[in-house]
CSV table of C-alpha atoms in Angstrom, one decimal:
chain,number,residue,atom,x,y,z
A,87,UNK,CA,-5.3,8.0,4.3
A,88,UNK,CA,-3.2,10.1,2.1
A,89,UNK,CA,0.6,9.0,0.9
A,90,UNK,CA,3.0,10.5,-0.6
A,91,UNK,CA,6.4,9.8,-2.0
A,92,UNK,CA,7.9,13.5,-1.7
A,93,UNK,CA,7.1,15.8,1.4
A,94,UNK,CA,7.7,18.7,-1.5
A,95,UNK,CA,4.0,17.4,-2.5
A,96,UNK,CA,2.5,17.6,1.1
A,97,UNK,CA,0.1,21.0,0.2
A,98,UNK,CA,0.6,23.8,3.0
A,99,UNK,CA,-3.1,23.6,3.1
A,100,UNK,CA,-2.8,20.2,5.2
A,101,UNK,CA,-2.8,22.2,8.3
A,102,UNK,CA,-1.2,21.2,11.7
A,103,UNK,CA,0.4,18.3,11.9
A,104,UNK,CA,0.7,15.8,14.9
A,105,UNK,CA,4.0,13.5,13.6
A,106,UNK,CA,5.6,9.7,14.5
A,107,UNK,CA,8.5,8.7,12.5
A,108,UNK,CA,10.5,5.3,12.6
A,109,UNK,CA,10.5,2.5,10.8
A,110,UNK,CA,8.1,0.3,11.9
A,111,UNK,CA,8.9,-3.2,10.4
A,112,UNK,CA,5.8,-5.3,11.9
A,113,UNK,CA,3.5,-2.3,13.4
A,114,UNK,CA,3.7,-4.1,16.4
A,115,UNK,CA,2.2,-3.6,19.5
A,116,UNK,CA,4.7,-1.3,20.7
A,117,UNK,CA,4.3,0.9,16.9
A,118,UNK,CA,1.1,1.0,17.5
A,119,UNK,CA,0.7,2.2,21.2
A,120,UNK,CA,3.0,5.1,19.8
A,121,UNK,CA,0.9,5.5,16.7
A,122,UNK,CA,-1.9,5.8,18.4
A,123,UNK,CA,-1.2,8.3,21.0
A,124,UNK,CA,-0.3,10.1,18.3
A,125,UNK,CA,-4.0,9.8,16.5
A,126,UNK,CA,-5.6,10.8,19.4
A,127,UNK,CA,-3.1,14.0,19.9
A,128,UNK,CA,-3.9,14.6,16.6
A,129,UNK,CA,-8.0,14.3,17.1
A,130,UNK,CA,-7.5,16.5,20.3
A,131,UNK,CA,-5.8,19.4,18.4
A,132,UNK,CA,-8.1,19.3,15.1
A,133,UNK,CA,-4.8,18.8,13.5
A,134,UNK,CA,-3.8,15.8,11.2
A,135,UNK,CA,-1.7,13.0,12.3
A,136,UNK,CA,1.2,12.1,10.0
A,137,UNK,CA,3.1,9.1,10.0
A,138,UNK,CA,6.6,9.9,8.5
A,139,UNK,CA,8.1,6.1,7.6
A,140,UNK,CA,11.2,5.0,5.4
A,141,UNK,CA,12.0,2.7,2.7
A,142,UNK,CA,14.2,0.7,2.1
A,143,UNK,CA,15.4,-0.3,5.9
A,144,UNK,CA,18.3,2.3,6.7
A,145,UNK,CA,20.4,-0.9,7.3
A,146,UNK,CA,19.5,-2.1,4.1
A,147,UNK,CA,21.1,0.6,2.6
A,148,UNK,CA,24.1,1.2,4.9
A,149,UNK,CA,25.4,-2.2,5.9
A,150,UNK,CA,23.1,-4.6,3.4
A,151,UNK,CA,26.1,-7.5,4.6
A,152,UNK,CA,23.6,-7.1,8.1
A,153,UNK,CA,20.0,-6.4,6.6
A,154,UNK,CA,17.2,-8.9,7.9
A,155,UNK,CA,14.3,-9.8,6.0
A,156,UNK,CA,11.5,-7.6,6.3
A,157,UNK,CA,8.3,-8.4,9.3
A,158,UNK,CA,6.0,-7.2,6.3
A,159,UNK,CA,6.1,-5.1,3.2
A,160,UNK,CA,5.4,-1.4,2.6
A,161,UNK,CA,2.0,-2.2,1.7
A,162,UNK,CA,1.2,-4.1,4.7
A,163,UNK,CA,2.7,-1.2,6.9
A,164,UNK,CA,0.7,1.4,5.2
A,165,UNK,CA,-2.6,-0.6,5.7
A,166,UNK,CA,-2.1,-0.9,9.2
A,167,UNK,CA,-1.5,2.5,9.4
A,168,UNK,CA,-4.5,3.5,7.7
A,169,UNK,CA,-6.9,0.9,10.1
A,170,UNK,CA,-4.8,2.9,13.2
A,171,UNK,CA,-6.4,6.5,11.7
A,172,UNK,CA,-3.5,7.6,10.6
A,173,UNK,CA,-4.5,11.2,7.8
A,174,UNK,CA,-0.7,11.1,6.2
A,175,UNK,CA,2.1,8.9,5.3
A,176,UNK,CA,5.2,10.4,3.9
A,177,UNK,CA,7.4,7.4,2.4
A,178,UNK,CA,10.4,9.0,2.5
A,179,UNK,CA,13.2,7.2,0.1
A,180,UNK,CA,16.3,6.1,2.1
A,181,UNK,CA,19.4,6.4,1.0
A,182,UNK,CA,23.2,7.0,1.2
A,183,UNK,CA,22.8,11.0,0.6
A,184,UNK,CA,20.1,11.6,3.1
A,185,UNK,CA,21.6,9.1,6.0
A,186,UNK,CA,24.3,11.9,5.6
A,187,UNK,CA,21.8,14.5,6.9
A,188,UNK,CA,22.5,15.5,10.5
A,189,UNK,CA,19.8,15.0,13.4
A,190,UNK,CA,19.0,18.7,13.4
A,191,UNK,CA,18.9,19.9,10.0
A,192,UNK,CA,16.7,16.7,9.4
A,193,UNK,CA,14.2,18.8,11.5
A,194,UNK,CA,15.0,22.0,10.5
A,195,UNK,CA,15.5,21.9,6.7
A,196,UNK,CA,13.6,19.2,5.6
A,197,UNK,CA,10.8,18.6,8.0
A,198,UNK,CA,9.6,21.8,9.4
A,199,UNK,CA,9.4,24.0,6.3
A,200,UNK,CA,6.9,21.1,4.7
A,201,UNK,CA,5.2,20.0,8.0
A,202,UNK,CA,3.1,22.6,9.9
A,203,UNK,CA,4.3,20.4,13.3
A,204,UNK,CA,2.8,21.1,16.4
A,205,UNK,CA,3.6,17.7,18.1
A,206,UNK,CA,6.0,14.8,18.0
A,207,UNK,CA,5.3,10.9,19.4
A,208,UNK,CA,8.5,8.9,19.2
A,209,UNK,CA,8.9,5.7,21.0
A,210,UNK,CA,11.3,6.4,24.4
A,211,UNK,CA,14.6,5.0,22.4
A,212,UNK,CA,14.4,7.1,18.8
A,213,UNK,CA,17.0,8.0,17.2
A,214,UNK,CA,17.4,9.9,14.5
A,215,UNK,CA,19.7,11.7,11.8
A,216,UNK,CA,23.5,11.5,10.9
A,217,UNK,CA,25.3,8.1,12.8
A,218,UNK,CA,21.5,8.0,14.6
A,219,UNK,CA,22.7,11.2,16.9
A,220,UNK,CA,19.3,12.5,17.4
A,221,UNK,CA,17.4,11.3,20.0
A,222,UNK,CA,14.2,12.5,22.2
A,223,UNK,CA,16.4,15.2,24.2
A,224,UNK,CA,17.3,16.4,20.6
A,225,UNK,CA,13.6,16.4,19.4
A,226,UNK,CA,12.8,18.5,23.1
A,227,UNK,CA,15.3,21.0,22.3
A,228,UNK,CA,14.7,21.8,18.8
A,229,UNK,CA,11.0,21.6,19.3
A,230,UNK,CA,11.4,24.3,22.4
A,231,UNK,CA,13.1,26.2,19.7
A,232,UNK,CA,10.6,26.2,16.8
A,233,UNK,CA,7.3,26.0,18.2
A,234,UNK,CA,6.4,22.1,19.0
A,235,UNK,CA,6.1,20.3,22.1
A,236,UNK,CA,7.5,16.3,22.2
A,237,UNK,CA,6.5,13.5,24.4
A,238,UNK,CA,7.5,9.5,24.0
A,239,UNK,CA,5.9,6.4,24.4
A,240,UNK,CA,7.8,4.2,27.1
A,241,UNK,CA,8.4,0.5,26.3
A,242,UNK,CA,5.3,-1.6,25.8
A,243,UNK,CA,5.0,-5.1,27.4
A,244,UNK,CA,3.6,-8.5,26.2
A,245,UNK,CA,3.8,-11.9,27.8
A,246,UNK,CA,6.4,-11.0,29.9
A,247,UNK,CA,8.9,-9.0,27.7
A,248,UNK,CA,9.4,-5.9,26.0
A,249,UNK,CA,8.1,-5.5,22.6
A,250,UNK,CA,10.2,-4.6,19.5
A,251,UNK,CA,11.1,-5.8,15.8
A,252,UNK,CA,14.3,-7.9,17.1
A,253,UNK,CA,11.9,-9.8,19.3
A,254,UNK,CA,8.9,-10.4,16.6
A,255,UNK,CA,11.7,-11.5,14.4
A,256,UNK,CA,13.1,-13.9,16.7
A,257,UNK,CA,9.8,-15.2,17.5
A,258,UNK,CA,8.7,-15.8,13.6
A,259,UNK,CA,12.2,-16.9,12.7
A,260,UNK,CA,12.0,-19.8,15.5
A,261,UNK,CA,8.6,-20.4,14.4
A,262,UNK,CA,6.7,-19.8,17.3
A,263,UNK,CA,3.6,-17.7,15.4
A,264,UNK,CA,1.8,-17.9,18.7
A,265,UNK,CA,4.4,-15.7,20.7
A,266,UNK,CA,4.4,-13.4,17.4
A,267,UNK,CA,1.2,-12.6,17.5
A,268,UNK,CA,0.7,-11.9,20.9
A,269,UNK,CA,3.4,-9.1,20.2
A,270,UNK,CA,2.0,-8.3,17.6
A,271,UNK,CA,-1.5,-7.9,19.1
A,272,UNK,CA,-2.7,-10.2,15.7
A,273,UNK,CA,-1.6,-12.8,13.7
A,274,UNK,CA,1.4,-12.6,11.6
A,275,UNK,CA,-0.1,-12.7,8.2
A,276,UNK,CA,1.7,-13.6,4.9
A,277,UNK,CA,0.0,-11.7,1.6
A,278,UNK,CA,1.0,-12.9,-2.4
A,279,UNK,CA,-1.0,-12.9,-5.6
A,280,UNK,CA,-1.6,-17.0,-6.1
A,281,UNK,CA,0.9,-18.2,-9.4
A,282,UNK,CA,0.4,-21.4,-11.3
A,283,UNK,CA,2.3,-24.1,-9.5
A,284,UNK,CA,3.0,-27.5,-10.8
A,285,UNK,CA,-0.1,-28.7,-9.7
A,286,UNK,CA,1.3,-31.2,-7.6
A,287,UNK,CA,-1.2,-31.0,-4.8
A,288,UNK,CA,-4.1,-31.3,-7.3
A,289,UNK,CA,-3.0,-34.6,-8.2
A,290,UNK,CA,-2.7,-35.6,-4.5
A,291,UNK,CA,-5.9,-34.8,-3.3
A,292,UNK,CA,-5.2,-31.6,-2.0
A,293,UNK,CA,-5.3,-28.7,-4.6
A,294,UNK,CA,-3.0,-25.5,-3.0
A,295,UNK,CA,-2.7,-22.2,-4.2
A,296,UNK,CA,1.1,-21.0,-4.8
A,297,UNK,CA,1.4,-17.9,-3.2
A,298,UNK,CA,4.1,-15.3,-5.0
A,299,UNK,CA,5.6,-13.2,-2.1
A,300,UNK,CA,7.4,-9.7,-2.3
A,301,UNK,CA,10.9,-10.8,-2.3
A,302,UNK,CA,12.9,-9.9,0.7
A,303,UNK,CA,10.2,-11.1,3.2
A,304,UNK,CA,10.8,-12.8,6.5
A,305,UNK,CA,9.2,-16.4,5.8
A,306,UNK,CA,8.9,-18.4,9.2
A,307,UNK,CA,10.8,-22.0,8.8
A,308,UNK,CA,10.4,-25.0,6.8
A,309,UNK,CA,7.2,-26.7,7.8
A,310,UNK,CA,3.2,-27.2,8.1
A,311,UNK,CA,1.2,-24.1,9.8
A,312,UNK,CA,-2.5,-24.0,10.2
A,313,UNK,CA,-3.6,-21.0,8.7
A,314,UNK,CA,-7.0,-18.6,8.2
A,315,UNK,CA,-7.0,-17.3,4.7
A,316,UNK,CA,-8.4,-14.5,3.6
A,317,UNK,CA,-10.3,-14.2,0.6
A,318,UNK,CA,-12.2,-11.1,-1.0
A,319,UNK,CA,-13.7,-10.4,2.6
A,320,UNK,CA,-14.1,-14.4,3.2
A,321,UNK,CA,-11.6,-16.0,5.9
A,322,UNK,CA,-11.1,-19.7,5.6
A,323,UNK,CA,-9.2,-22.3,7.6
A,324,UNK,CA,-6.7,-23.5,5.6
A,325,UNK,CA,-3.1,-25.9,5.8
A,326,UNK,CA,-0.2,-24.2,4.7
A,327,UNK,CA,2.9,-25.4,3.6
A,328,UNK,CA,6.7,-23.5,3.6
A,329,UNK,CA,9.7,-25.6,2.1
A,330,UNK,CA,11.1,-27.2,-1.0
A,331,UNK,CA,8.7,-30.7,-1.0
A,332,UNK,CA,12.0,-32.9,-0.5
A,333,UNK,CA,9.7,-35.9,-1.2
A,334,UNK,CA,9.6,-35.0,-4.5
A,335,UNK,CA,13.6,-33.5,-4.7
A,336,UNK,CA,12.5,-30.1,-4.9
A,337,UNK,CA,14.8,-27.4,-4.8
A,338,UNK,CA,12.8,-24.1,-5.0
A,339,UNK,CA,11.4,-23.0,-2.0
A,340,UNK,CA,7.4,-22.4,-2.1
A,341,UNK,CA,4.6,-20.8,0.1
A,342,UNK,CA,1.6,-23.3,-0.8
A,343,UNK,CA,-2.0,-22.9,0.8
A,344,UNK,CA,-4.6,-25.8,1.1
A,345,UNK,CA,-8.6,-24.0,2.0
A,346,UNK,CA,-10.3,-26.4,3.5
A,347,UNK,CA,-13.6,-27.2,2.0
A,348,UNK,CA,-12.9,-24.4,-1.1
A,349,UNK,CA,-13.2,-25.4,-4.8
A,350,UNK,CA,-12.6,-22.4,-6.9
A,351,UNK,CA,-10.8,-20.8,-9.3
A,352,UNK,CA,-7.5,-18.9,-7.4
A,353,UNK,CA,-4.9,-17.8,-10.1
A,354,UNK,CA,-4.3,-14.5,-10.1
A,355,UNK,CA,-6.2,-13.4,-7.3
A,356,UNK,CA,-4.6,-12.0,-3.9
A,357,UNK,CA,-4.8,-14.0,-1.0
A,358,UNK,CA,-3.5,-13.1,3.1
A,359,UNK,CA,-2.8,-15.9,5.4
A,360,UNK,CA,-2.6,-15.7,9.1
A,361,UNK,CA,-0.5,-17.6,11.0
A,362,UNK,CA,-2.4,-19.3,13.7
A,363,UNK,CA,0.1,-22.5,14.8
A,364,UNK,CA,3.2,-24.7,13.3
A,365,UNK,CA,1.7,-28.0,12.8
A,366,UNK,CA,5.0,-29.5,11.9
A,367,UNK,CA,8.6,-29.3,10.7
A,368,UNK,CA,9.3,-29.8,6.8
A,369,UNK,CA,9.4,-34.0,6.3
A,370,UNK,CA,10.4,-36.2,3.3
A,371,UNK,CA,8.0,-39.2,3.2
A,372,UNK,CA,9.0,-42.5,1.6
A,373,UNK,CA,6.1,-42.2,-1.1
A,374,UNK,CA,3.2,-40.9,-2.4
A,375,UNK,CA,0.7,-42.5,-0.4
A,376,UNK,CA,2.8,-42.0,3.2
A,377,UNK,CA,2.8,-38.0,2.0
A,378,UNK,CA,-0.8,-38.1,1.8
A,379,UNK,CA,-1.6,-40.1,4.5
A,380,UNK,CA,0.6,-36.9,6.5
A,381,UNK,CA,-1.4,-34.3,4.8
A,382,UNK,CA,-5.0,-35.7,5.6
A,383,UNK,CA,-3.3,-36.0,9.2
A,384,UNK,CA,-2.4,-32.1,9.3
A,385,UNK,CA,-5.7,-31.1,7.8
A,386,UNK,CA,-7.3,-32.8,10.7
A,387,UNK,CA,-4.6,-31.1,13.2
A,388,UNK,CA,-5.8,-28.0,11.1
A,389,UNK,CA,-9.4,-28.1,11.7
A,390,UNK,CA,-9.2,-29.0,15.6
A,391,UNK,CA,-6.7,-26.0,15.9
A,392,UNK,CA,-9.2,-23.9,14.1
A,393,UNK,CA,-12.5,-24.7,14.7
A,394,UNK,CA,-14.6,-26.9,12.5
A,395,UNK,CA,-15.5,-25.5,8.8
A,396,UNK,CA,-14.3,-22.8,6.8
């Protein structure tokens, strides 16, 4: 998968284009039914399916007061983009200037005279352009007018309710990693390089890796999750912990994995955990020994969640 920055570097040699566009915090299972029809639109037309995304979120930039944390960082979206088949990303920069840009010259001046477009996917409620005034009727109309036909992707269901970002937030913010992932059609998975800590755990018995997130990050609450790590191509169960460690008075708030059964070197190296269940709320213990105790007692809750093993 190609991606670019600037749809000015997009050569004209790319050929028709089959295009999504949104933001699509989370690629969940709704993002993806609509990437995907567009993939196989694309596949059907010998043409190349472009995914057209923005960063920051446009509400980061127009009313940060009301920004939430991101489902996942760019580079998370753009891998799941690239395993959905996607040929082209175009990051397009958001800001103050080009929120100003009405619904139709978006289409006219800035995306058909870089896109060869033959085809447009939006989800059913897309909107678009200038105080979000385009929406699929507008897409229909201009794309009877220039040459490219539109169709949208209708809401997509999961355990009973409609999927979108506002849900999958809810869902991660309350904790409940189960319910996220079955709208997300996988786990929620947390990726950071591991840091040097203050090797607390080490001297309890239970050596963690302190994971350094991409700021701005939605982090589900306080607490004790089991986990499946993955490691250069290696997944491993694994107890992970999200809080401040009020036992000890902490006051910076950490993202801490334990691998079961691992002894290795981690510093430096990138780890992605998925969120498989919330063992726990976040506890101060009256010692030492009643924190460890807690910890052997999660790492057992761990395995039997996970399966025996790494």
């Amino acid at each position: 998968m190609r991606v670019v920055r600037h749809l000015e570097h997009v050569s004209p040699r790319l050929g028709p284009v089959v295009l999504t566009l949104g933001n699509f915090d989370g690629v969940h299972r709704g993002h993806e039914a609509i990437i995907c029809r567009a993939v196989d639109e694309a596949r059907s037309r010998a043409a190349a399916a472009a995914v057209l995304t923005f960063h920051p979120h446009p509400v980061a930039v127009l009313a940060p007061e009301r920004a939430s944390a991101r489902i996942q960082p760019l580079h998370d979206r753009l891998e799941r983009f690239c395993d959905l088949g996607v040929d082209l990303a175009v990051v397009r920069r958001f800001t103050p200037a080009f929120a100003a840009v009405g619904a139709e010259a978006f289409v006219t001046d800035f995306l058909l005279p870089r896109l060869a477009v033959v085809h447009v996917v939006v989800g059913h409620n897309v909107s678009f352009g200038r105080r979000r005034e385009g929406t699929v009727d507008t897409l229909r109309m201009l794309g009877a007018r220039h040459g490219f036909t539109v169709e949208d992707v209708g809401p997509v269901t999961a355990a009973g309710a409609e999927v979108s970002s506002t849900a999958l937030r809810r869902e991660l913010a309350a904790g409940d990693v189960g319910r996220a992932a079955e709208l997300l059609g996988r786990p929620h998975v947390l990726r950071g390089r591991v840091m040097a800590g203050d090797r607390r755990g080490r001297t309890l018995g239970f050596p963690t890796a302190n994971l350094h997130l991409k700021p701005g990050v939605l982090l589900p609450p306080d607490g004790v999750y089991a986990v499946r790590a993955r490691l250069d191509g290696t997944t491993r169960s694994a107890v992970m912990n999200v809080g401040v460690r009020p036992t000890f008075g902490g006051l910076r708030h950490t993202v801490e994995a334990y691998l079961l059964d691992f002894d290795g070197d981690l510093y430096g190296r990138w780890l992605a955990v998925e969120l498989v269940a919330r063992l726990r709320g976040e506890q101060r213990f009256a010692g030492v020994e009643a924190l460890q105790a807690q910890i052997a007692a999660d790492v057992a809750q761990a395995r039997g969640v996970l399966g025996t093993g790494t």
